[in-house]
Amino acid sequence: MKQALFILTGFILISQISFAQKLKSYEPKIQPCNCQFKMDSSYTTIAPAALQSQFTFTNTIDSSFQTQCGYLIVPENRKKSSSRMIKLPFIVLKSKNPNKKKDPVLFTSGGPGNSSLGWINGMTKSSVILDRDCIAFEQRGTRFAIPYLRSFELDTALKESYRKNLAKDSMWIEGVKRYKKKLEKKGVDLSGYNSDETVADIHDLLTVLHIDSVNLFGGSYSGGLMMAVLQKNPSRVRSLVLDSPLPMFAPIDEDEPAHFNEALNVLFQHCEKDSTNKILYSNLKEKFQNYFTSITNSVFYVPYIDQGSPDTLNIQYTKNELLDVIENNMLNAATIKDVPFIITEIIKGNHTPYVKQKLDGIFNKFPAPDGMRMSVYCSDQAAYHNEEIIQQLYKLYPYMKGYRINDVWKAVCDCWKVPPVKSSTKQAFYSSRPVLIGDGEMDPACSPLYMLMIKHYMPNSQAFLFINRGHGVGGKDFFEMTQQFLDNPYQKIYPKSKDVLTY
């Protein structure tokens, strides 16, 4: 009996080793190409004509720069030995400096789900390229990756819900079911689209490009992603630059309603202190909260002309659409200054221009999240969230009751059904690597609180608060600070602008 058990145990062990070897047997490869990346043909054949201008990457790279463009070829799901291979675009913009540093800057975008390649166009005009190569890496499942996880069943369901005044949440879930079925019919393995796989992609890219030392640049979701790259293999990472980061260990669905409220409080404080129209903007916080609490269960209607319908629609909306308007304008650096006026107009009952603007986006654009966004949020975030805590937030901030900031929530993830990332990916970790962090004081998505949390775990961090800014600080000041930081990551940075404070 013992001998049989020993043989069985040995067989299992050998099988496990054999399976592990199969998983590791792939070698990441590069398929060279020009820099005119085309979108996945299985997407372009179904995409509406209005989106045709997006089918090819807009390359505005100065021809005086040398570039290396290609696709990283890796498994769609590294946990499956039979997984198909996928193609992930990257662009290396090469510095003209013959004495350039050997540690490039690698960027990938946030979202999750945003395209990253466009970043490289702006880097030709950045001081960063004077001393280092810059690399833009397109994450799996995003716009120019093959496959691109995008279909339009959810957009159709969303339009139908507004056109016919149907229950928004149930129609959203129905659209998600159709969306998932369409992607799976194309052969997409949704369980392969998460941050663990993307972290492995980045390390594979560094391997095939023979890069031993790299500076990682990420914003919002990709700020946390870059921290996860550091966590997996710190020996390769020289430094991190993080713009409005969302740490992997942060439960965004439990935090974001509070972040929105805190950002509004900062905005209201500015109104009280700086406004020249004291009558219009005095006590704006109290007016705002009282008004939105009073309309929690109210239903409104607005006449709307849809290009696809001969009749004028009488469309139903609630306070949720109005809060969306405020949130979206706070996330936009160009319109954040307009938010106090927008709030006063909404409180007066002047909803129509703002609601129609939102409806234009729903009927004339395609606002549904990409499949990559849903897969990542479900595997990275929703799988680890506590619904009881989210309900506590609604009790604390009654005006937000029933309002969902994120377009991916538990019911969506119950349909999407992807496995969670490793629990170790969600754990905070300590590191001595130098980090530069910037965030806006009115960030309604990723509070500046996250900067302090990162500094706690990474004591060689330098964090800066950008006054009158929201999510994603970017711009001239941050890039000048980035250049100083890359030159000497351990040297203290002194911002030139009075609107940038050491945090």
Short mmCIF file of C-alpha atoms in Angstrom, two decimals:
data_model
loop_
_atom_site.label_atom_id
_atom_site.label_comp_id
_atom_site.label_asym_id
_atom_site.label_seq_id
_atom_site.Cartn_x
_atom_site.Cartn_y
_atom_site.Cartn_z
CA MET A 1 0.00 0.00 0.00
CA LYS A 2 2.79 2.39 0.94
CA GLN A 3 4.62 1.53 -2.28
CA ALA A 4 1.48 2.21 -4.32
CA LEU A 5 1.00 5.52 -2.53
CA PHE A 6 4.63 6.42 -3.20
CA ILE A 7 4.24 5.61 -6.90
CA LEU A 8 1.02 7.62 -7.11
CA THR A 9 2.62 10.57 -5.30
CA GLY A 10 5.61 10.40 -7.61
CA PHE A 11 3.37 10.29 -10.66
CA ILE A 12 1.46 13.37 -9.47
CA LEU A 13 4.72 15.21 -8.76
CA ILE A 14 6.13 14.32 -12.19
CA SER A 15 2.86 15.40 -13.81
CA GLN A 16 2.97 18.72 -11.98
CA ILE A 17 6.58 19.30 -13.01
CA SER A 18 5.77 18.34 -16.60
CA PHE A 19 2.83 20.76 -16.67
CA ALA A 20 4.96 23.55 -15.16
CA GLN A 21 7.63 22.90 -17.79
CA LYS A 22 5.01 23.15 -20.53
CA LEU A 23 3.88 26.47 -19.17
CA LYS A 24 7.45 27.75 -19.12
CA SER A 25 8.36 26.24 -22.49
CA TYR A 26 7.11 29.22 -24.47
CA GLU A 27 9.66 31.82 -25.43
CA PRO A 28 8.39 35.37 -25.83
CA LYS A 29 9.20 36.60 -29.30
CA ILE A 30 9.13 39.81 -31.26
CA GLN A 31 7.48 40.19 -34.64
CA PRO A 32 8.99 43.35 -36.19
CA CYS A 33 6.73 45.73 -38.09
CA ASN A 34 6.47 49.36 -39.12
CA CYS A 35 4.85 51.80 -36.72
CA GLN A 36 1.52 51.97 -38.58
CA PHE A 37 -0.32 49.57 -36.31
CA LYS A 38 -3.71 48.36 -37.54
CA MET A 39 -6.56 47.31 -35.27
CA ASP A 40 -7.64 43.69 -34.97
CA SER A 41 -9.50 42.77 -38.20
CA SER A 42 -12.12 40.83 -36.25
CA TYR A 43 -13.00 44.16 -34.62
CA THR A 44 -12.85 46.41 -37.68
CA THR A 45 -15.33 44.22 -39.56
CA ILE A 46 -17.99 44.83 -36.89
CA ALA A 47 -17.14 48.37 -35.80
CA PRO A 48 -19.50 51.20 -36.83
CA ALA A 49 -18.35 53.44 -39.68
CA ALA A 50 -18.08 56.37 -37.25
CA LEU A 51 -15.06 54.66 -35.67
CA GLN A 52 -13.08 54.03 -38.86
CA SER A 53 -10.68 56.90 -38.14
CA GLN A 54 -9.42 54.91 -35.15
CA PHE A 55 -8.55 51.77 -37.11
CA THR A 56 -4.90 52.78 -37.67
CA PHE A 57 -2.51 54.17 -35.08
CA THR A 58 -1.87 57.86 -35.75
CA ASN A 59 1.90 58.05 -35.97
CA THR A 60 3.22 61.63 -35.64
CA ILE A 61 6.74 60.65 -34.62
CA ASP A 62 9.35 63.04 -36.01
CA SER A 63 11.13 61.17 -38.82
CA SER A 64 14.50 62.32 -37.48
CA PHE A 65 14.07 59.80 -34.63
CA GLN A 66 14.87 56.14 -35.00
CA THR A 67 12.21 53.74 -33.79
CA GLN A 68 11.82 50.04 -33.20
CA CYS A 69 8.26 48.81 -33.58
CA GLY A 70 6.87 45.35 -33.26
CA TYR A 71 4.54 42.90 -31.58
CA LEU A 72 5.42 40.96 -28.45
CA ILE A 73 4.15 37.39 -28.96
CA VAL A 74 3.05 35.70 -25.70
CA PRO A 75 0.42 33.19 -24.51
CA GLU A 76 -3.10 34.46 -23.97
CA ASN A 77 -3.24 32.49 -20.72
CA ARG A 78 0.02 31.35 -19.18
CA LYS A 79 -1.85 28.94 -16.88
CA LYS A 80 -2.95 26.83 -19.85
CA SER A 81 -0.41 24.83 -21.82
CA SER A 82 -2.69 24.82 -24.87
CA SER A 83 -3.22 28.60 -24.85
CA ARG A 84 -3.10 30.41 -28.17
CA MET A 85 -0.58 33.22 -28.68
CA ILE A 86 -1.52 36.91 -28.79
CA LYS A 87 0.22 39.99 -30.21
CA LEU A 88 0.98 43.09 -28.14
CA PRO A 89 2.31 46.22 -29.91
CA PHE A 90 5.22 48.27 -28.63
CA ILE A 91 7.22 51.26 -29.87
CA VAL A 92 10.77 52.08 -28.83
CA LEU A 93 11.60 55.73 -29.50
CA LYS A 94 15.40 56.00 -29.53
CA SER A 95 17.26 58.93 -28.06
CA LYS A 96 19.62 60.73 -30.44
CA ASN A 97 22.16 61.16 -27.65
CA PRO A 98 25.23 58.94 -28.37
CA ASN A 99 25.91 58.90 -24.61
CA LYS A 100 22.34 58.12 -23.59
CA LYS A 101 21.59 56.24 -20.38
CA LYS A 102 20.99 52.50 -20.61
CA ASP A 103 17.84 52.59 -18.48
CA PRO A 104 14.88 53.55 -20.73
CA VAL A 105 11.47 54.79 -19.62
CA LEU A 106 8.64 52.32 -20.21
CA PHE A 107 5.06 53.61 -20.24
CA THR A 108 1.73 51.87 -20.32
CA SER A 109 -1.64 53.54 -19.87
CA GLY A 110 -4.34 53.37 -17.23
CA GLY A 111 -8.06 52.80 -17.39
CA PRO A 112 -7.77 49.85 -17.23
CA GLY A 113 -8.18 49.35 -20.96
CA ASN A 114 -6.78 52.58 -22.44
CA SER A 115 -4.46 52.53 -25.43
CA SER A 116 -0.82 53.38 -24.66
CA LEU A 117 0.83 53.97 -28.05
CA GLY A 118 -0.21 57.62 -28.42
CA TRP A 119 2.05 58.57 -25.51
CA ILE A 120 5.10 58.06 -27.70
CA ASN A 121 4.06 60.85 -30.10
CA GLY A 122 4.44 63.44 -27.37
CA MET A 123 7.77 62.10 -26.13
CA THR A 124 9.60 63.43 -29.21
CA LYS A 125 9.08 66.89 -27.69
CA SER A 126 9.93 65.87 -24.13
CA SER A 127 13.23 66.45 -22.37
CA VAL A 128 13.14 62.81 -21.26
CA ILE A 129 14.15 61.62 -24.75
CA LEU A 130 17.34 63.69 -24.58
CA ASP A 131 18.98 61.11 -22.33
CA ARG A 132 16.94 57.92 -22.59
CA ASP A 133 14.98 55.75 -24.96
CA CYS A 134 11.21 55.76 -24.38
CA ILE A 135 9.01 52.70 -24.78
CA ALA A 136 5.22 52.64 -25.18
CA PHE A 137 3.67 49.24 -24.53
CA GLU A 138 0.09 48.34 -25.50
CA GLN A 139 -1.49 46.09 -22.88
CA ARG A 140 -3.20 42.86 -23.86
CA GLY A 141 -6.81 43.26 -24.93
CA THR A 142 -6.53 47.00 -25.60
CA ARG A 143 -7.06 48.94 -28.82
CA PHE A 144 -4.13 47.89 -31.04
CA ALA A 145 -3.48 44.53 -29.40
CA ILE A 146 -4.57 41.38 -31.21
CA PRO A 147 -7.14 40.40 -30.14
CA TYR A 148 -8.85 43.63 -29.12
CA LEU A 149 -11.53 42.86 -26.54
CA ARG A 150 -14.29 45.06 -27.88
CA SER A 151 -17.79 44.44 -29.15
CA PHE A 152 -20.94 46.60 -29.21
CA GLU A 153 -23.70 44.55 -27.58
CA LEU A 154 -23.48 46.59 -24.38
CA ASP A 155 -23.62 49.91 -26.25
CA THR A 156 -26.78 48.69 -28.01
CA ALA A 157 -28.38 47.58 -24.75
CA LEU A 158 -27.53 50.93 -23.11
CA LYS A 159 -29.12 52.90 -25.95
CA GLU A 160 -32.21 50.69 -25.81
CA SER A 161 -32.56 51.24 -22.07
CA TYR A 162 -32.69 55.02 -22.54
CA ARG A 163 -34.74 54.97 -25.72
CA LYS A 164 -37.46 52.82 -24.12
CA ASN A 165 -36.98 53.99 -20.50
CA LEU A 166 -36.13 50.49 -19.33
CA ALA A 167 -34.36 49.57 -16.08
CA LYS A 168 -30.76 50.66 -16.65
CA ASP A 169 -29.01 48.08 -14.47
CA SER A 170 -30.87 45.06 -15.82
CA MET A 171 -30.33 46.18 -19.42
CA TRP A 172 -26.64 46.75 -18.66
CA ILE A 173 -26.34 43.19 -17.35
CA GLU A 174 -28.16 41.83 -20.41
CA GLY A 175 -25.71 43.72 -22.63
CA VAL A 176 -22.77 42.31 -20.67
CA LYS A 177 -24.05 38.75 -21.22
CA ARG A 178 -24.29 39.32 -24.98
CA TYR A 179 -20.88 41.03 -25.00
CA LYS A 180 -19.21 38.10 -23.25
CA LYS A 181 -20.84 35.56 -25.53
CA LYS A 182 -19.62 37.47 -28.61
CA LEU A 183 -16.01 37.60 -27.38
CA GLU A 184 -15.99 33.94 -26.40
CA LYS A 185 -17.40 33.00 -29.81
CA LYS A 186 -14.31 34.69 -31.29
CA GLY A 187 -12.16 32.37 -29.16
CA VAL A 188 -11.17 34.90 -26.49
CA ASP A 189 -10.15 33.35 -23.16
CA LEU A 190 -11.31 36.10 -20.77
CA SER A 191 -9.51 34.50 -17.80
CA GLY A 192 -6.21 35.46 -19.45
CA TYR A 193 -6.84 39.20 -19.18
CA ASN A 194 -5.72 40.51 -15.80
CA SER A 195 -2.87 42.36 -14.15
CA ASP A 196 -0.86 39.21 -13.35
CA GLU A 197 -0.67 38.42 -17.05
CA THR A 198 0.17 42.01 -17.99
CA VAL A 199 2.96 42.13 -15.41
CA ALA A 200 4.38 38.97 -17.00
CA ASP A 201 4.01 40.61 -20.44
CA ILE A 202 6.09 43.61 -19.35
CA HIS A 203 8.85 41.41 -17.96
CA ASP A 204 8.81 39.34 -21.16
CA LEU A 205 9.15 42.53 -23.21
CA LEU A 206 12.13 43.66 -21.12
CA THR A 207 13.69 40.23 -21.61
CA VAL A 208 13.41 40.15 -25.41
CA LEU A 209 14.62 43.76 -25.64
CA HIS A 210 17.60 42.84 -23.41
CA ILE A 211 16.81 45.57 -20.87
CA ASP A 212 18.31 45.00 -17.42
CA SER A 213 17.35 48.34 -15.87
CA VAL A 214 14.17 50.31 -16.53
CA ASN A 215 12.23 53.31 -15.24
CA LEU A 216 8.50 52.57 -15.14
CA PHE A 217 5.93 55.30 -15.87
CA GLY A 218 2.24 54.71 -15.18
CA GLY A 219 -0.89 56.63 -14.31
CA SER A 220 -4.11 55.72 -12.51
CA TYR A 221 -4.59 51.93 -12.89
CA SER A 222 -1.19 51.52 -14.55
CA GLY A 223 0.43 53.26 -11.58
CA GLY A 224 -0.56 50.23 -9.50
CA LEU A 225 0.36 47.95 -12.40
CA MET A 226 3.91 49.34 -12.40
CA MET A 227 4.12 48.73 -8.66
CA ALA A 228 3.16 45.11 -9.37
CA VAL A 229 5.96 44.90 -11.97
CA LEU A 230 8.35 46.06 -9.26
CA GLN A 231 6.92 43.56 -6.80
CA LYS A 232 7.49 40.63 -9.16
CA ASN A 233 11.09 41.43 -10.14
CA PRO A 234 12.62 44.40 -8.30
CA SER A 235 16.13 43.79 -9.66
CA ARG A 236 15.13 45.18 -13.08
CA VAL A 237 13.41 48.35 -11.86
CA ARG A 238 15.51 51.47 -11.32
CA SER A 239 12.65 53.85 -10.44
CA LEU A 240 8.93 54.50 -10.78
CA VAL A 241 7.03 57.61 -11.90
CA LEU A 242 3.35 57.46 -10.91
CA ASP A 243 0.66 59.94 -11.93
CA SER A 244 -2.52 59.75 -9.79
CA PRO A 245 -1.85 56.08 -9.03
CA LEU A 246 -4.31 53.39 -7.99
CA PRO A 247 -2.27 50.95 -5.87
CA MET A 248 -3.07 47.28 -6.35
CA PHE A 249 -3.74 46.96 -2.63
CA ALA A 250 -6.42 49.70 -2.70
CA PRO A 251 -10.10 48.61 -2.90
CA ILE A 252 -11.27 51.23 -5.37
CA ASP A 253 -14.99 50.36 -5.28
CA GLU A 254 -14.95 50.80 -1.50
CA ASP A 255 -12.91 54.01 -1.74
CA GLU A 256 -14.04 55.91 -4.83
CA PRO A 257 -17.37 57.29 -3.51
CA ALA A 258 -15.44 58.73 -0.55
CA HIS A 259 -12.78 60.12 -2.92
CA PHE A 260 -15.48 61.84 -4.96
CA ASN A 261 -16.95 63.37 -1.81
CA GLU A 262 -13.51 64.53 -0.60
CA ALA A 263 -12.70 66.09 -3.97
CA LEU A 264 -16.00 67.98 -3.88
CA ASN A 265 -15.20 69.22 -0.37
CA VAL A 266 -11.91 70.69 -1.63
CA LEU A 267 -13.78 72.31 -4.50
CA PHE A 268 -16.35 73.81 -2.11
CA GLN A 269 -13.56 75.15 0.11
CA HIS A 270 -12.07 76.94 -2.90
CA CYS A 271 -15.49 78.39 -3.67
CA GLU A 272 -15.84 79.76 -0.15
CA LYS A 273 -12.32 81.16 -0.11
CA ASP A 274 -11.65 82.37 -3.65
CA SER A 275 -14.99 83.10 -5.32
CA THR A 276 -15.80 86.70 -6.18
CA ASN A 277 -19.51 85.87 -6.31
CA LYS A 278 -20.26 85.13 -2.67
CA ILE A 279 -24.01 85.09 -3.21
CA LEU A 280 -23.91 82.42 -5.92
CA TYR A 281 -21.27 80.17 -4.37
CA SER A 282 -21.71 80.61 -0.62
CA ASN A 283 -22.64 77.44 1.30
CA LEU A 284 -22.38 75.47 -1.92
CA LYS A 285 -21.54 72.24 -0.10
CA GLU A 286 -24.72 72.41 1.99
CA LYS A 287 -26.84 73.37 -1.02
CA PHE A 288 -25.37 70.54 -3.09
CA GLN A 289 -25.86 67.82 -0.48
CA ASN A 290 -29.36 68.98 0.45
CA TYR A 291 -30.47 69.12 -3.16
CA PHE A 292 -29.11 65.74 -4.23
CA THR A 293 -30.40 64.08 -1.07
CA SER A 294 -33.85 65.54 -1.77
CA ILE A 295 -33.96 64.09 -5.31
CA THR A 296 -32.63 60.62 -4.39
CA ASN A 297 -35.86 58.91 -5.47
CA SER A 298 -36.96 61.44 -8.07
CA VAL A 299 -37.47 60.69 -11.75
CA PHE A 300 -37.12 63.39 -14.41
CA TYR A 301 -37.84 63.52 -18.14
CA VAL A 302 -36.18 65.38 -20.98
CA PRO A 303 -37.21 65.60 -24.67
CA TYR A 304 -34.46 64.26 -26.89
CA ILE A 305 -34.06 63.84 -30.64
CA ASP A 306 -32.24 60.63 -31.51
CA GLN A 307 -30.79 60.52 -35.03
CA GLY A 308 -31.93 56.91 -35.31
CA SER A 309 -35.57 57.69 -34.53
CA PRO A 310 -38.08 59.88 -36.39
CA ASP A 311 -39.80 60.87 -33.16
CA THR A 312 -38.75 63.02 -30.23
CA LEU A 313 -38.09 60.76 -27.28
CA ASN A 314 -39.17 61.58 -23.76
CA ILE A 315 -36.20 60.16 -21.88
CA GLN A 316 -36.20 59.32 -18.21
CA TYR A 317 -33.25 60.17 -15.95
CA THR A 318 -32.43 60.43 -12.25
CA LYS A 319 -29.88 62.06 -10.00
CA ASN A 320 -27.36 59.44 -11.15
CA GLU A 321 -27.03 61.04 -14.59
CA LEU A 322 -26.57 64.44 -12.93
CA LEU A 323 -23.83 63.09 -10.66
CA ASP A 324 -22.19 61.54 -13.72
CA VAL A 325 -22.07 64.99 -15.31
CA ILE A 326 -20.33 66.43 -12.25
CA GLU A 327 -17.92 63.50 -11.89
CA ASN A 328 -16.95 63.54 -15.58
CA ASN A 329 -16.28 67.26 -15.54
CA MET A 330 -14.12 66.88 -12.43
CA LEU A 331 -12.08 64.20 -14.20
CA ASN A 332 -11.49 66.53 -17.16
CA ALA A 333 -8.64 69.00 -16.58
CA ALA A 334 -10.20 71.41 -19.08
CA THR A 335 -13.60 71.56 -17.37
CA ILE A 336 -12.89 71.10 -13.66
CA LYS A 337 -13.01 74.89 -13.24
CA ASP A 338 -16.60 74.87 -14.53
CA VAL A 339 -17.92 72.40 -11.94
CA PRO A 340 -19.10 74.98 -9.35
CA PHE A 341 -21.22 76.75 -11.98
CA ILE A 342 -22.57 73.43 -13.29
CA ILE A 343 -23.61 72.49 -9.75
CA THR A 344 -25.43 75.80 -9.20
CA GLU A 345 -27.30 75.35 -12.50
CA ILE A 346 -28.34 71.80 -11.65
CA ILE A 347 -29.55 72.90 -8.22
CA LYS A 348 -31.68 75.55 -9.93
CA GLY A 349 -33.29 72.75 -11.94
CA ASN A 350 -31.51 73.63 -15.17
CA HIS A 351 -30.72 70.00 -16.01
CA THR A 352 -31.48 69.92 -19.73
CA PRO A 353 -28.20 71.07 -21.35
CA TYR A 354 -26.15 68.75 -19.15
CA VAL A 355 -28.40 65.72 -19.48
CA LYS A 356 -28.59 66.17 -23.25
CA GLN A 357 -24.79 66.28 -23.39
CA LYS A 358 -24.66 62.96 -21.57
CA LEU A 359 -27.33 61.48 -23.86
CA ASP A 360 -25.35 62.63 -26.91
CA GLY A 361 -22.49 60.51 -25.62
CA ILE A 362 -24.74 57.48 -25.17
CA PHE A 363 -26.55 57.73 -28.53
CA ASN A 364 -23.79 59.09 -30.78
CA LYS A 365 -20.68 57.57 -29.26
CA PHE A 366 -19.85 54.17 -27.85
CA PRO A 367 -19.33 54.56 -24.09
CA ALA A 368 -19.46 50.91 -23.00
CA PRO A 369 -16.26 49.67 -21.33
CA ASP A 370 -13.81 47.52 -23.26
CA GLY A 371 -13.69 43.83 -22.38
CA MET A 372 -10.20 44.32 -20.99
CA ARG A 373 -11.51 46.86 -18.50
CA MET A 374 -14.20 44.49 -17.29
CA SER A 375 -11.84 41.53 -17.04
CA VAL A 376 -9.23 43.49 -15.10
CA TYR A 377 -11.70 45.17 -12.74
CA CYS A 378 -13.43 41.88 -12.04
CA SER A 379 -10.23 39.91 -11.43
CA ASP A 380 -8.22 42.65 -9.69
CA GLN A 381 -10.86 44.55 -7.77
CA ALA A 382 -14.41 43.20 -7.50
CA ALA A 383 -13.17 39.77 -6.48
CA TYR A 384 -11.66 41.33 -3.36
CA HIS A 385 -14.32 43.91 -2.47
CA ASN A 386 -16.78 43.95 0.41
CA GLU A 387 -20.31 44.98 -0.53
CA GLU A 388 -21.14 45.81 3.11
CA ILE A 389 -18.50 48.53 3.13
CA ILE A 390 -19.89 50.02 -0.07
CA GLN A 391 -23.35 50.17 1.57
CA GLN A 392 -21.79 51.91 4.58
CA LEU A 393 -20.62 54.66 2.23
CA TYR A 394 -24.17 55.24 1.01
CA LYS A 395 -25.32 55.64 4.62
CA LEU A 396 -22.49 58.08 5.29
CA TYR A 397 -23.21 60.09 2.12
CA PRO A 398 -27.00 59.79 1.57
CA TYR A 399 -26.95 61.95 -1.56
CA MET A 400 -24.92 59.19 -3.27
CA LYS A 401 -27.30 56.36 -2.43
CA GLY A 402 -27.68 54.11 -5.46
CA TYR A 403 -25.05 56.00 -7.45
CA ARG A 404 -22.29 53.91 -8.97
CA ILE A 405 -19.17 55.70 -10.15
CA ASN A 406 -17.56 52.67 -11.76
CA ASP A 407 -19.11 51.04 -14.84
CA VAL A 408 -17.96 47.60 -13.64
CA TRP A 409 -19.54 46.31 -10.43
CA LYS A 410 -20.31 43.03 -8.68
CA ALA A 411 -23.36 42.08 -10.76
CA VAL A 412 -21.31 42.66 -13.93
CA CYS A 413 -18.52 40.47 -12.60
CA ASP A 414 -20.99 37.76 -11.62
CA CYS A 415 -21.79 37.57 -15.34
CA TRP A 416 -18.24 38.03 -16.63
CA LYS A 417 -16.93 35.20 -14.40
CA VAL A 418 -13.15 35.48 -14.49
CA PRO A 419 -10.84 34.16 -11.76
CA PRO A 420 -9.20 36.62 -9.33
CA VAL A 421 -5.56 37.61 -9.54
CA LYS A 422 -3.20 36.06 -7.01
CA SER A 423 -3.82 37.28 -3.48
CA SER A 424 -0.13 38.24 -3.26
CA THR A 425 -0.70 40.75 -6.08
CA LYS A 426 -3.25 42.53 -3.88
CA GLN A 427 -0.97 42.70 -0.85
CA ALA A 428 1.00 45.82 -0.01
CA PHE A 429 4.77 45.39 0.00
CA TYR A 430 7.81 47.37 1.11
CA SER A 431 10.47 48.60 -1.28
CA SER A 432 13.46 50.93 -1.16
CA ARG A 433 13.13 51.86 -4.84
CA PRO A 434 12.81 55.60 -5.53
CA VAL A 435 9.36 56.77 -6.63
CA LEU A 436 8.04 60.08 -7.95
CA ILE A 437 4.30 60.57 -7.39
CA GLY A 438 1.95 63.38 -8.39
CA ASP A 439 -1.78 63.82 -7.90
CA GLY A 440 -4.38 66.55 -8.04
CA GLU A 441 -5.95 67.86 -4.84
CA MET A 442 -9.42 67.34 -6.37
CA ASP A 443 -8.91 63.84 -7.73
CA PRO A 444 -12.37 62.22 -7.50
CA ALA A 445 -11.07 58.78 -8.50
CA CYS A 446 -7.75 58.16 -6.76
CA SER A 447 -7.43 60.38 -3.71
CA PRO A 448 -4.07 61.94 -2.77
CA LEU A 449 -4.42 59.66 0.26
CA TYR A 450 -2.98 56.94 -1.97
CA MET A 451 0.25 58.94 -2.28
CA LEU A 452 0.68 58.79 1.50
CA MET A 453 -0.03 55.07 1.52
CA ILE A 454 2.61 54.45 -1.15
CA LYS A 455 5.11 56.61 0.75
CA HIS A 456 4.50 54.47 3.83
CA TYR A 457 5.56 51.33 1.97
CA MET A 458 8.16 52.99 -0.24
CA PRO A 459 10.10 55.44 1.97
CA ASN A 460 12.23 56.72 -0.92
CA SER A 461 9.14 58.22 -2.53
CA GLN A 462 8.63 61.92 -3.25
CA ALA A 463 4.99 62.95 -3.51
CA PHE A 464 3.55 66.22 -4.81
CA LEU A 465 0.08 67.72 -4.64
CA PHE A 466 -1.10 69.76 -7.65
CA ILE A 467 -3.47 72.56 -6.61
CA ASN A 468 -6.66 73.08 -8.66
CA ARG A 469 -6.07 69.80 -10.47
CA GLY A 470 -7.93 66.52 -10.56
CA HIS A 471 -7.10 63.04 -11.85
CA GLY A 472 -4.00 62.89 -14.05
CA VAL A 473 -1.67 65.84 -13.51
CA GLY A 474 0.69 65.33 -16.47
CA GLY A 475 1.78 68.54 -18.20
CA LYS A 476 4.90 70.68 -18.21
CA ASP A 477 5.48 70.88 -14.45
CA PHE A 478 5.22 67.14 -13.89
CA PHE A 479 7.48 66.31 -16.84
CA GLU A 480 10.13 68.77 -15.66
CA MET A 481 10.02 67.10 -12.25
CA THR A 482 10.18 63.70 -13.95
CA GLN A 483 13.34 64.74 -15.78
CA GLN A 484 14.97 65.89 -12.53
CA PHE A 485 13.93 62.68 -10.85
CA LEU A 486 15.28 60.43 -13.61
CA ASP A 487 18.62 62.26 -13.53
CA ASN A 488 18.97 61.58 -9.80
CA PRO A 489 16.06 59.65 -8.23
CA TYR A 490 17.34 60.09 -4.67
CA GLN A 491 17.85 63.85 -4.88
CA LYS A 492 15.16 66.05 -3.35
CA ILE A 493 12.97 67.80 -5.91
CA TYR A 494 11.87 71.41 -5.44
CA PRO A 495 8.88 72.29 -7.64
CA LYS A 496 9.11 75.55 -9.57
CA SER A 497 5.37 76.21 -9.52
CA LYS A 498 3.65 77.63 -6.45
CA ASP A 499 0.70 75.38 -7.33
CA VAL A 500 2.72 72.21 -6.74
CA LEU A 501 3.23 71.35 -3.08
CA THR A 502 5.40 68.74 -1.45
CA TYR A 503 2.98 66.27 0.08
#
